[in-house]
Coordinates of C-alpha atoms in Angstrom, one line a residue:
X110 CA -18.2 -46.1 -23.5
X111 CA -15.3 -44.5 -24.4
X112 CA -12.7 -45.5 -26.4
X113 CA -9.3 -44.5 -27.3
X114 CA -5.4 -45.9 -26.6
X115 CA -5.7 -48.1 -23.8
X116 CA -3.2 -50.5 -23.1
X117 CA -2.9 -54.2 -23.2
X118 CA 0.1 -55.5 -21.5
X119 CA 2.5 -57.1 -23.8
X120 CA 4.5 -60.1 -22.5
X121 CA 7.8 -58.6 -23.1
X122 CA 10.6 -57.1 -21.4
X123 CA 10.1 -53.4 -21.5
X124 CA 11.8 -51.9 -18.6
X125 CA 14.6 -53.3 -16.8
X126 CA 15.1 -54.6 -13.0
X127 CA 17.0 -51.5 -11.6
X128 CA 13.5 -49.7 -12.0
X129 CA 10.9 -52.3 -11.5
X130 CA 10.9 -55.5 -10.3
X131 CA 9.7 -57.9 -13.5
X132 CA 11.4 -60.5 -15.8
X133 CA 13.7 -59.6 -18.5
X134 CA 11.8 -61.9 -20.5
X135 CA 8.8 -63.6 -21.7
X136 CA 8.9 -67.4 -21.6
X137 CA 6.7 -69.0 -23.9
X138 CA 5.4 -72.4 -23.0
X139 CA 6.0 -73.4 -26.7
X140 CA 10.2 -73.1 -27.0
X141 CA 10.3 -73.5 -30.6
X142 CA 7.7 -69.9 -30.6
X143 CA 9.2 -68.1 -28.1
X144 CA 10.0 -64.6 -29.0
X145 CA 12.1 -62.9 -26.3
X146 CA 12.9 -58.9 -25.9
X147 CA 16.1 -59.0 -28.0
X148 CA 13.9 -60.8 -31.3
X149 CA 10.7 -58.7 -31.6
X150 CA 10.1 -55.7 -33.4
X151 CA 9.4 -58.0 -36.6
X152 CA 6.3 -55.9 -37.9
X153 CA 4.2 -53.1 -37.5
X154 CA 1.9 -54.7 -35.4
X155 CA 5.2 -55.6 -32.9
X156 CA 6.4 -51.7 -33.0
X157 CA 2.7 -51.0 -32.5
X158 CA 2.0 -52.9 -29.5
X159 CA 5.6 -51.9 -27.7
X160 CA 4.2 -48.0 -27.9
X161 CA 1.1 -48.7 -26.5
X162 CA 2.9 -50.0 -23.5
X163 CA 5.2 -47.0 -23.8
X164 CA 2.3 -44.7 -23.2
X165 CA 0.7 -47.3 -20.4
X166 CA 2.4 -45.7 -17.6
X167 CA 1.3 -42.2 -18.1
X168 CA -1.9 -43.5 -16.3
X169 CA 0.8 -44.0 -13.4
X170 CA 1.5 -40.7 -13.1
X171 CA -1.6 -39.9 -10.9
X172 CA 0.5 -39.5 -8.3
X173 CA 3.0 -36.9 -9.8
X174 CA -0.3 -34.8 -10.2
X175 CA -1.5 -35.6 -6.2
X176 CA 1.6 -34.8 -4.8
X177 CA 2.1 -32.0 -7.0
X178 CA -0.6 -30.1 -5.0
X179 CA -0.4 -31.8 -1.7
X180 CA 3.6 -30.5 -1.9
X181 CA 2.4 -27.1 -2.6
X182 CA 0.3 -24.3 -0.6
X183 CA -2.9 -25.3 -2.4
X184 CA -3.7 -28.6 -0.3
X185 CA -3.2 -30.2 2.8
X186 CA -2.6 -34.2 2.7
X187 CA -5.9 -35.1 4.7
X188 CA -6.6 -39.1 4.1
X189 CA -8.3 -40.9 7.3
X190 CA -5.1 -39.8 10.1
X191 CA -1.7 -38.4 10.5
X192 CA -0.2 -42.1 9.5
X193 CA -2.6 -42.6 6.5
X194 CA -0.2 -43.0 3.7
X195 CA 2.7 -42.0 6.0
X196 CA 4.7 -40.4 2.8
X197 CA 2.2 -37.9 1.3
X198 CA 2.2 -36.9 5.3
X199 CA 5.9 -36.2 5.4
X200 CA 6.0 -34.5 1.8
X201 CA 2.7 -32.3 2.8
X202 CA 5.3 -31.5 6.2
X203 CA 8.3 -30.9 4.3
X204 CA 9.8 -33.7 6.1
X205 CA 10.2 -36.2 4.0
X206 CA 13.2 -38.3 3.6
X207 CA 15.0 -41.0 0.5
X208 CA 13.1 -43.2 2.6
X209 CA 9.4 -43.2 1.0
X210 CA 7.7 -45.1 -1.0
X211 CA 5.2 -42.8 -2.7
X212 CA 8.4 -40.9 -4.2
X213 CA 10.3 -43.9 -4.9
X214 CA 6.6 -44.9 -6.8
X215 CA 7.1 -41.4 -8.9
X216 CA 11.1 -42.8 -9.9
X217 CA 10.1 -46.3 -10.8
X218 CA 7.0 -45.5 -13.0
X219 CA 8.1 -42.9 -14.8
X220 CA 11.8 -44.6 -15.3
X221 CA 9.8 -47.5 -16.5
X222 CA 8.3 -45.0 -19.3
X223 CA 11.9 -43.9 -20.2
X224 CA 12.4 -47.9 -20.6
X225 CA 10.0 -48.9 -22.5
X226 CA 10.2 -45.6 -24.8
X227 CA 14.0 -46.4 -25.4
X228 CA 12.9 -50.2 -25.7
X229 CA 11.2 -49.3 -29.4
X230 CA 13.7 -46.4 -29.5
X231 CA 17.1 -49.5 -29.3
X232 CA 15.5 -51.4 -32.6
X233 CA 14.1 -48.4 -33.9
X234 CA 15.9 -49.6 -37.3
X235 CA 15.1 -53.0 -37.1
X236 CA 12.7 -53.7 -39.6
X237 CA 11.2 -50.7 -42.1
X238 CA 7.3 -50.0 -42.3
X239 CA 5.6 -46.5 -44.1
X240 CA 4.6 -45.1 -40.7
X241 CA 7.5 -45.6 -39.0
X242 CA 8.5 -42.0 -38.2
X243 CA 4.7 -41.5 -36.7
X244 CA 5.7 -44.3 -34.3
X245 CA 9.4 -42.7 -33.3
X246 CA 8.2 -39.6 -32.8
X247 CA 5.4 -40.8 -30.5
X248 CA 8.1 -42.8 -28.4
X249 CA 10.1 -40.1 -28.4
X250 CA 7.8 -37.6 -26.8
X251 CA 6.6 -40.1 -24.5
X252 CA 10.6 -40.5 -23.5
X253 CA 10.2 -36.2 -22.9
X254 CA 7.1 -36.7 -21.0
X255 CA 8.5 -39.2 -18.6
X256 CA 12.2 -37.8 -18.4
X257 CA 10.8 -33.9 -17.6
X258 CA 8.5 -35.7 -14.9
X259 CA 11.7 -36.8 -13.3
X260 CA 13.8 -34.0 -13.8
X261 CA 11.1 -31.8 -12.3
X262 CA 11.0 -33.8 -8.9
X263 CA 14.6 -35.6 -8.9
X264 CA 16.9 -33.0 -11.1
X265 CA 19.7 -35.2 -12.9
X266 CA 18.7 -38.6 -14.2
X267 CA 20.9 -41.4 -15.2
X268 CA 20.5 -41.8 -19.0
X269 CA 21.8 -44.1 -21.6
X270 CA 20.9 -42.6 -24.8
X271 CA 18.5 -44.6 -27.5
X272 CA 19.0 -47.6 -25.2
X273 CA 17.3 -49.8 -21.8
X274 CA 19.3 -49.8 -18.7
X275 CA 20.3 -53.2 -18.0
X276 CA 21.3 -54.7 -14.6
X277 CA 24.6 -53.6 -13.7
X278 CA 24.3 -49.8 -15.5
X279 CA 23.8 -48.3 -12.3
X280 CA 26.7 -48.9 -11.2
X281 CA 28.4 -47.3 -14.7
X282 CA 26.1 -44.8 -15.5
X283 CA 26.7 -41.6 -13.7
X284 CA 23.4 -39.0 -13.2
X285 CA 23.6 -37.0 -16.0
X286 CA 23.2 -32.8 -15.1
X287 CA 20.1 -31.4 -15.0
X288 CA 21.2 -29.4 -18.4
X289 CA 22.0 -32.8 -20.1
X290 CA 18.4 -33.7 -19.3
X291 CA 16.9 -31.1 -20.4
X292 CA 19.0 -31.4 -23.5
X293 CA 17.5 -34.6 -24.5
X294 CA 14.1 -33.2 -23.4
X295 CA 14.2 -30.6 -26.2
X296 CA 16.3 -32.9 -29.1
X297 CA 13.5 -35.5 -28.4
X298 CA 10.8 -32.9 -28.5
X299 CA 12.2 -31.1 -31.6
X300 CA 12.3 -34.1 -33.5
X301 CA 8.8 -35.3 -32.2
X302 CA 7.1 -31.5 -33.5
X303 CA 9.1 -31.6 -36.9
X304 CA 7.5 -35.6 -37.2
X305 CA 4.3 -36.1 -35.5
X306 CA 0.9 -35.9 -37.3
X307 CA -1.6 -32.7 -36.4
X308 CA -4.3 -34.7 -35.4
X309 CA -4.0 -37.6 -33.0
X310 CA -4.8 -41.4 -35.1
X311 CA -7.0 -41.9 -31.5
X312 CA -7.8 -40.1 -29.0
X313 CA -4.8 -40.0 -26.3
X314 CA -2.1 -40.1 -28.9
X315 CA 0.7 -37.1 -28.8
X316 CA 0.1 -34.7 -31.8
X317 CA 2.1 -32.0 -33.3
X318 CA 0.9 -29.3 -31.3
X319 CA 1.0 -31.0 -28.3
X320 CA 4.7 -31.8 -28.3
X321 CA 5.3 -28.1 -29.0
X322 CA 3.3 -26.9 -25.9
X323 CA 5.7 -29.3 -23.8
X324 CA 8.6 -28.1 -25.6
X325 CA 7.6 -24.3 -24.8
X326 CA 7.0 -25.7 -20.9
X327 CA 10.3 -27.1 -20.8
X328 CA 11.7 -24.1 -22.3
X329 CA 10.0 -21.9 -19.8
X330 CA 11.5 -23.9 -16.7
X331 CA 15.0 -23.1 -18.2
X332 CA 14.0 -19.5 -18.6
X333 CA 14.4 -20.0 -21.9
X334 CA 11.8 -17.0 -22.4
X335 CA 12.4 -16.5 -26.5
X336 CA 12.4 -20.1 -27.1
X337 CA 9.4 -20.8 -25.0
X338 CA 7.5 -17.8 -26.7
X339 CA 8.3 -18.8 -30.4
X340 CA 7.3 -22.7 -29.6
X341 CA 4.2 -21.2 -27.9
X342 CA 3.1 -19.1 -30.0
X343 CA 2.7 -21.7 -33.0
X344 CA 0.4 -23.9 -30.7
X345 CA -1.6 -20.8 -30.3
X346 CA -1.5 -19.5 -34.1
X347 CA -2.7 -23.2 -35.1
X348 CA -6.0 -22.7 -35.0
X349 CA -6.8 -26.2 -33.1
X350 CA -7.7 -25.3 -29.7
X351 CA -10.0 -22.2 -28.2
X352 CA -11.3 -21.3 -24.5
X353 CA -14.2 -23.5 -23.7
X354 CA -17.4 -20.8 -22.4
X355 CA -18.2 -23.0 -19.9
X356 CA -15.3 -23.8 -17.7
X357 CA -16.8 -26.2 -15.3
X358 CA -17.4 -28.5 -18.3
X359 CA -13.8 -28.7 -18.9
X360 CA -13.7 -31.4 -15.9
X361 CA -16.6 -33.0 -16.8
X362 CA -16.8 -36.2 -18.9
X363 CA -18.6 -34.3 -22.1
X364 CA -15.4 -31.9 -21.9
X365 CA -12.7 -34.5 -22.2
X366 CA -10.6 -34.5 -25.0
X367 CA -12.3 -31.3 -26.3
X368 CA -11.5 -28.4 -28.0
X369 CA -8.9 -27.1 -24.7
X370 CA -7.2 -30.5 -24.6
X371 CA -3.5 -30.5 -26.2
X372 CA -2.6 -33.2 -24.6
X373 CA -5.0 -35.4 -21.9
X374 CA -3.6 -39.2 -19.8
X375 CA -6.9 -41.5 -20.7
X376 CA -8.5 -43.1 -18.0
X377 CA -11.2 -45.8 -18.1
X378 CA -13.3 -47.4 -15.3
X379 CA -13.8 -50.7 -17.3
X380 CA -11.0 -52.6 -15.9
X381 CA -10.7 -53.7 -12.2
X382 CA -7.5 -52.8 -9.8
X383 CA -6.4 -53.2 -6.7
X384 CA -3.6 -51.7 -4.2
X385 CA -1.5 -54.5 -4.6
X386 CA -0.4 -52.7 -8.3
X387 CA -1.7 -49.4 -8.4
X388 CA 0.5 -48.6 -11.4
X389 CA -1.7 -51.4 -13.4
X390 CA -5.3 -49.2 -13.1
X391 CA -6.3 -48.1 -15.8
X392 CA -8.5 -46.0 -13.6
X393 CA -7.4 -42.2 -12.0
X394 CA -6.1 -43.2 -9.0
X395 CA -5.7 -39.7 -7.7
X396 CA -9.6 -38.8 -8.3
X397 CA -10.4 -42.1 -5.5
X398 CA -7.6 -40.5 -3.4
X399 CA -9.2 -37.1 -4.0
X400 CA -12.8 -37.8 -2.7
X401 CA -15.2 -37.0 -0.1
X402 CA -14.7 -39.5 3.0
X403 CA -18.7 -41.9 3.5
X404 CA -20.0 -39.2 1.0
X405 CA -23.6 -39.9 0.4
X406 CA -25.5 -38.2 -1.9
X407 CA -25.8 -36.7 -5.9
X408 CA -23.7 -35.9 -8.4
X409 CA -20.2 -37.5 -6.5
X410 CA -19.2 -40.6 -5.0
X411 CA -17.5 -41.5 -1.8
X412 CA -13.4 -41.5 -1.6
X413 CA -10.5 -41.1 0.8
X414 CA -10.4 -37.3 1.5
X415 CA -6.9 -37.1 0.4
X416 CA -5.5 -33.5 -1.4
X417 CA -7.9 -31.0 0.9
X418 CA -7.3 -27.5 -0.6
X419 CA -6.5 -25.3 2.6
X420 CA -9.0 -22.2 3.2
X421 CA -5.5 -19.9 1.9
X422 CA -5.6 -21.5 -1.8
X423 CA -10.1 -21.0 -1.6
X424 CA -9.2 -17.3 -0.4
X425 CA -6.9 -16.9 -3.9
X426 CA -9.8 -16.2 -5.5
X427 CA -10.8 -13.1 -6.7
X428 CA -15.1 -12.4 -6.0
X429 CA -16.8 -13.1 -8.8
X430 CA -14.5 -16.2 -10.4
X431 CA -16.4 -18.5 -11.6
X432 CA -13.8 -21.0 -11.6
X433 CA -13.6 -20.9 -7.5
X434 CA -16.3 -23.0 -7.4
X435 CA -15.6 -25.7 -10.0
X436 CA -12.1 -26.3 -8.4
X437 CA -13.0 -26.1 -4.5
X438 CA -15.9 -28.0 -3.5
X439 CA -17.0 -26.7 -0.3
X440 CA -19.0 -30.1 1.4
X441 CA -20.9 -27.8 3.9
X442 CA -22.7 -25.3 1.3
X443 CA -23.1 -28.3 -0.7
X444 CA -25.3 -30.5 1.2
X445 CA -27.2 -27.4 2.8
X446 CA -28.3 -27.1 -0.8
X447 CA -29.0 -30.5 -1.0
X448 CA -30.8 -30.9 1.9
X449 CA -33.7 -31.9 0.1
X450 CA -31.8 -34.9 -1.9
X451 CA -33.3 -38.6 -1.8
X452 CA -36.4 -37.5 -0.2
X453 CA -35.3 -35.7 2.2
X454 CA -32.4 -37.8 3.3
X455 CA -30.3 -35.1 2.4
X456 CA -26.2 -35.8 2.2
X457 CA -24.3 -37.5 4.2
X458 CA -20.2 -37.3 4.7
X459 CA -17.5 -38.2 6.8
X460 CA -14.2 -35.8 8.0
X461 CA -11.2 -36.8 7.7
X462 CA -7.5 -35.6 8.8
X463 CA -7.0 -32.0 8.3
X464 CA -10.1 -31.5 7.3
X465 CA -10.8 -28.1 5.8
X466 CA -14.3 -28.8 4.5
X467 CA -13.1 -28.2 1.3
X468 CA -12.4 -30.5 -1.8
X469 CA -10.7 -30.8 -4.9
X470 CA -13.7 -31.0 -7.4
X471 CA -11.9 -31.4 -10.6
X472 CA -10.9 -34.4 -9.6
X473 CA -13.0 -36.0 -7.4
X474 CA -15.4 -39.2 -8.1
X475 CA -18.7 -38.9 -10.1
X476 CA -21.7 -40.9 -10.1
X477 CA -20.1 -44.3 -11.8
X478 CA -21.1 -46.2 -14.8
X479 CA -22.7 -49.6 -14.3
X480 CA -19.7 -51.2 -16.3
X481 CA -17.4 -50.3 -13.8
X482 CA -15.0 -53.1 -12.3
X483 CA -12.8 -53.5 -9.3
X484 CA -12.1 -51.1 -6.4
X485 CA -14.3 -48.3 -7.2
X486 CA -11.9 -46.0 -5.7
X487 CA -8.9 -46.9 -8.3
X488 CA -10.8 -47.1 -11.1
X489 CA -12.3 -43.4 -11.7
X490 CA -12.5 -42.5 -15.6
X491 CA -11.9 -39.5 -14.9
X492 CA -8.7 -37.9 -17.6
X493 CA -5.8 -35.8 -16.5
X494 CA -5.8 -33.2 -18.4
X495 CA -1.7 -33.1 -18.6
X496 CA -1.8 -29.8 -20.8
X497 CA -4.9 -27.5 -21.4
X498 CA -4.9 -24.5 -24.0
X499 CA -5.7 -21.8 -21.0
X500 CA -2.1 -23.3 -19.6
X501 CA -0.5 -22.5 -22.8
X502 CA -2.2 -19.2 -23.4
X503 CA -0.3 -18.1 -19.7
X504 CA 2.7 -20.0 -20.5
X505 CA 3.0 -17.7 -23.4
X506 CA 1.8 -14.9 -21.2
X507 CA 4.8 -15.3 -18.8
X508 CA 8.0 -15.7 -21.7
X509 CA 6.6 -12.3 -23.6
X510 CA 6.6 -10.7 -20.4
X511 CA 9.4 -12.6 -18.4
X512 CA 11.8 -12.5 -21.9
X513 CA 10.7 -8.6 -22.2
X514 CA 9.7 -9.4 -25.7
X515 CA 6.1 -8.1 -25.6
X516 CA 3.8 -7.1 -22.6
X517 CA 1.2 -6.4 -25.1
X518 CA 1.1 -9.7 -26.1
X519 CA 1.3 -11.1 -22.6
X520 CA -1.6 -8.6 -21.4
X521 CA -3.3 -10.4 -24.2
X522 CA -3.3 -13.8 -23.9
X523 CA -3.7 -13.4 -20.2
X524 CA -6.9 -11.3 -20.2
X525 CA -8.2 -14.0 -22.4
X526 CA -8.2 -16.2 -19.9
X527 CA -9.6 -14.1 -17.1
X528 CA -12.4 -12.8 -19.5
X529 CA -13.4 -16.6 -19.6
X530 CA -13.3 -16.3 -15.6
X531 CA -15.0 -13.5 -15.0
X532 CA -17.5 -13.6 -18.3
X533 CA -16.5 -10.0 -18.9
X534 CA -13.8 -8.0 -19.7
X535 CA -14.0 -5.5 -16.5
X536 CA -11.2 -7.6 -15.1
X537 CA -8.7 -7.1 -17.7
X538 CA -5.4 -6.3 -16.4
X539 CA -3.3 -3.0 -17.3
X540 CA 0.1 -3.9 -15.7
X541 CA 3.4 -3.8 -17.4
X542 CA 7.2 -5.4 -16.3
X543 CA 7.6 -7.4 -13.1
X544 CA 4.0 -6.5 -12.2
X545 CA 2.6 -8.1 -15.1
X546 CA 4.5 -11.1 -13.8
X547 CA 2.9 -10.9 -10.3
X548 CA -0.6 -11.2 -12.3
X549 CA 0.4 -14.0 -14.5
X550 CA 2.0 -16.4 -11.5
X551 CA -0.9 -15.7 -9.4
X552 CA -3.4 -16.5 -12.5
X553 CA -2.0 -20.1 -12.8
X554 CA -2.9 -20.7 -9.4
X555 CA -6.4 -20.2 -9.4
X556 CA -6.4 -21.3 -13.5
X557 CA -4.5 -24.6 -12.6
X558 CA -5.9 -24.9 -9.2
X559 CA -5.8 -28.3 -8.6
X560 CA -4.0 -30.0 -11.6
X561 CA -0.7 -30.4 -9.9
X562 CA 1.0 -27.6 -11.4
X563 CA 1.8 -25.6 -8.1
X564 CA 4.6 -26.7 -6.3
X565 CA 7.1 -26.4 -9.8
X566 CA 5.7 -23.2 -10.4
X567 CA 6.4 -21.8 -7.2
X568 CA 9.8 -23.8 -7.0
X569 CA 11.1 -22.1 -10.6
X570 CA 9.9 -18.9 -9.8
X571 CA 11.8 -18.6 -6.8
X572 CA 8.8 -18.3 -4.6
X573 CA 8.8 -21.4 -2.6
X574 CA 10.5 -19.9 0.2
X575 CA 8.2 -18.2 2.4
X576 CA 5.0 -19.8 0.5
X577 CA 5.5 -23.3 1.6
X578 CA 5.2 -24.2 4.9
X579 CA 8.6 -26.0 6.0
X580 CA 9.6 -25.3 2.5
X581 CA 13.9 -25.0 3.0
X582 CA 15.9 -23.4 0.4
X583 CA 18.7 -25.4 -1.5
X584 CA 16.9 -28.4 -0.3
X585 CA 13.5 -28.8 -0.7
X586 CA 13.5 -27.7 -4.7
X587 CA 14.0 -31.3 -5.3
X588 CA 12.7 -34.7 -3.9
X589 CA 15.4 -36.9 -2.9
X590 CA 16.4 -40.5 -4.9
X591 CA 14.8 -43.2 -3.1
X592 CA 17.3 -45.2 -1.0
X593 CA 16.9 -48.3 -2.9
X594 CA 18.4 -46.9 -5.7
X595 CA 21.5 -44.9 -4.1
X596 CA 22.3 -48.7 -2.3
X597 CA 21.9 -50.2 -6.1
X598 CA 24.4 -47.7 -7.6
X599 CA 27.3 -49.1 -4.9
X600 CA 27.9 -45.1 -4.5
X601 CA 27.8 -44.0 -8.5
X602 CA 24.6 -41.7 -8.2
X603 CA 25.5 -39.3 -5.6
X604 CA 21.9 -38.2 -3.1
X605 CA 20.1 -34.9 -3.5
X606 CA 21.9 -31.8 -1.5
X607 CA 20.7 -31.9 1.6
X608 CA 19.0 -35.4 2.4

């Protein structure tokens, strides 16, 4: 069984209403021991228990990583019909509107992370304790994490420094710029490098190293190519993390948390969920999503057929990666050689909408353990892996190039990830300048395939136009604010050009 930070649910007040709908407070049945939000933080063990549910909604963020490829040219939206969840169909279309609840999902759960990050990060002086910085720097990454999530698909958030939102902010608080955000992304991600252990107390916990690689990302999606390369290459020049031989075990369950993980969202199939909260699973929702439709047979287990990769993104490809086939599963050459499987019965599968006869197998159900609970399809154990070495290697790749700091560098780091593709180094790449940069962006595609990398890539590259279908400039590079909130700000938080 595995076991790292999983949450339990503390009975306070971690997140205010304007993001989700909860109580500001916990009432004891025992008055004289209550212990309300504005009292805690008392001990170690209170500070301890708040960041626990600080990280508890990076398991919500299943659906940034869904979306992230269904918005893209890599997949198609699929699911049982056109009108099966109604708003990955019109973000798939380019057609969505501040009217869908799958994006307003995305703004709520990851503002809810903010909240509870700034929750410990309000009494962060409150009462002293030796590993107090460990704690503060872990709240303040998570903070990072969740704010660049939401810059990434809404631009410029509302923020209210190392304090919640209460009700009533909204209508104070203006959005701040997208620079502002990104401002605090960095000073929190500075501070959280400078402070964080090297190795991770259990596993799931933000390290050193991992705070740097998301500093060097956010730095890359300002163009901020000699920053990016400086933070980058420190990750790299660690020593901690190397290229797995075997890339398909990456995405297996003996590869999680390995030696290509920097930074991985835990997932466990031990606790039960159920539609009415997906945000509460402690399972991958995205992998149930991401499944073959009345699949019968070894190795996988049945889903939703959500996420089908089109026959464009299998095509991307070069012959003779070996990574094609770990990150497409195509359902047809599959069962033809499995025909002989249960004796004889062969496998068995349903098509859904759009279907391409193609899946996403990184992320798509396994054979289950018999401990699992609930709704099989919410509960996958399957981890994200948020940030993977290969992604920093290219990372670094694209600011020596991009920043014209060192093509011989960038030449480098990518070829070491195509030698792992390939298993030789007859693929190495010779380019220089803006062709260099052709190779790099189209190896994150077929690196990342999948992972739900694709649609920012192609949006801060500039290449979204023309790639996307229905993709419309000075629009579509960001996801408009759900209506609920523009009604609650009374007109403070102006909408998204072009919605």
């Amino acid at each position: 069984m595995k076991k790292y930070l999983f949450t339990t649910v503390i009975s306070l007040t971690l997140f205010s209403t304007l993001c989700i709908s909860c109580s500001d407070e916990f009432v004891d049945p025992k008055p004289e021991y209550s212990i309300d939000s504005e009292n805690y933080f008392n001990s170690k063990s209170d500070y301890d228990q708040a960041l626990v549910a600080a990280y508890d909604l990076l398991q919500a963020s299943y659906v940034n990583v869904l979306l992230g490829e269904i918005a893209s040219d890599n997949t198609l939206a699929g699911g049982e019909s056109p009108t099966d969840v109604i708003g990955f169909q019109q973000i798939d279309d380019m057609i969505h509107t501040p009217v869908n609840s799958n994006l307003r999902d995305i703004w709520n759960w990851m503002f809810a992370g903010v909240q509870r990050a700034n929750y410990i990060l309000e009494f962060q002086d409150k009462t002293d304790f030796p590993e107090k910085t460990q704690v503060i720097a872990e709240a303040r990454f998570l903070r990072a994490y969740y704010q660049f999530e939401l810059v990434k698909w809404f631009g410029g958030i509302p923020m209210k420094g190392d304090a919640r939102f209460k009700l009533g902010d909204e209508k104070k608080i203006p959005r701040s710029s997208v620079q502002e955000v990104y401002a605090s992304i960095e000073a929190d991600l500075i501070f959280a490098s400078a402070n964080l252990a090297p190795n991770a107390s259990q596993k799931g916990r933000a390290t050193k190293t991992a705070a740097q690689a998301l500093l060097g990302k956010a730095y890359l999606y300002q163009n901020k190519f000699t920053q990016a390369a400086t933070v980058l290459e420190s990750v790299i020049t660690s020593g901690k993390y190397s290229l797995v031989t075997d890339y398909n075990s990456i995405f297996e369950m003996d590869g999680e948390n390995g030696a290509e993980s920097v930074f991985e969202v835990q997932y466990t199939d031990i606790e039960g969920a159920g539609f009415g909260c997906l945000q509460c699973s402690e399972g991958n929702v995205a992998v149930g999503f991401s499944g073959v439709r009345n699949f019968s047979g070894p190795l996988f287990s049945s889903g939703f057929s959500f996420n089908v990769p089109t026959q464009e993104g299998a095509d991307a490809f070069e012959v003779g990666d070996r990574r094609k086939d770990v990150a497409i599963l195509d359902i047809a050459a599959f069962a033809a050689a499995n025909s002989n499987y249960d004796g004889g019965k062969g496998v068995s599968y349903g098509k859904g909408n759009e279907d391409t006869g193609f899946f996403n197998r990184k992320y798509i159900p396994r054979k289950r353990s018999s401990n699992a609970q609930g709704d099989l399809n919410l509960t996958n154990p399957n981890n994200y892996r948020s940030i993977r070495y290969a992604d920093v290697l290219l990372m670094a790749a694209e600011a020596y190039n991009r920043g014209g700091i060192d093509d011989g560098k960038a030449r480098t780091y990518l070829n070491l990830v195509r030698a792992r593709a390939f298993g030789d180094n007859n693929h190495n790449v010779t380019a220089s300048g803006a062709a260099l940069t052709d190779f790099i962006w189209a190896e994150r595609r077929v690196e990342l395939f999948g992972e739900g990398h694709r649609f920012f890539d192609l949006v801060r590259t500039g290449k979204a136009v023309g790639t996307i279908p229905g993709f419309s400039a000075n629009k579509n590079e960001l996801f408009p604010l759900p209506i609920e909130e523009i009604q609650f700000a009374n007109g403070n938080w102006s909408q998204n050009p072009g919605y």
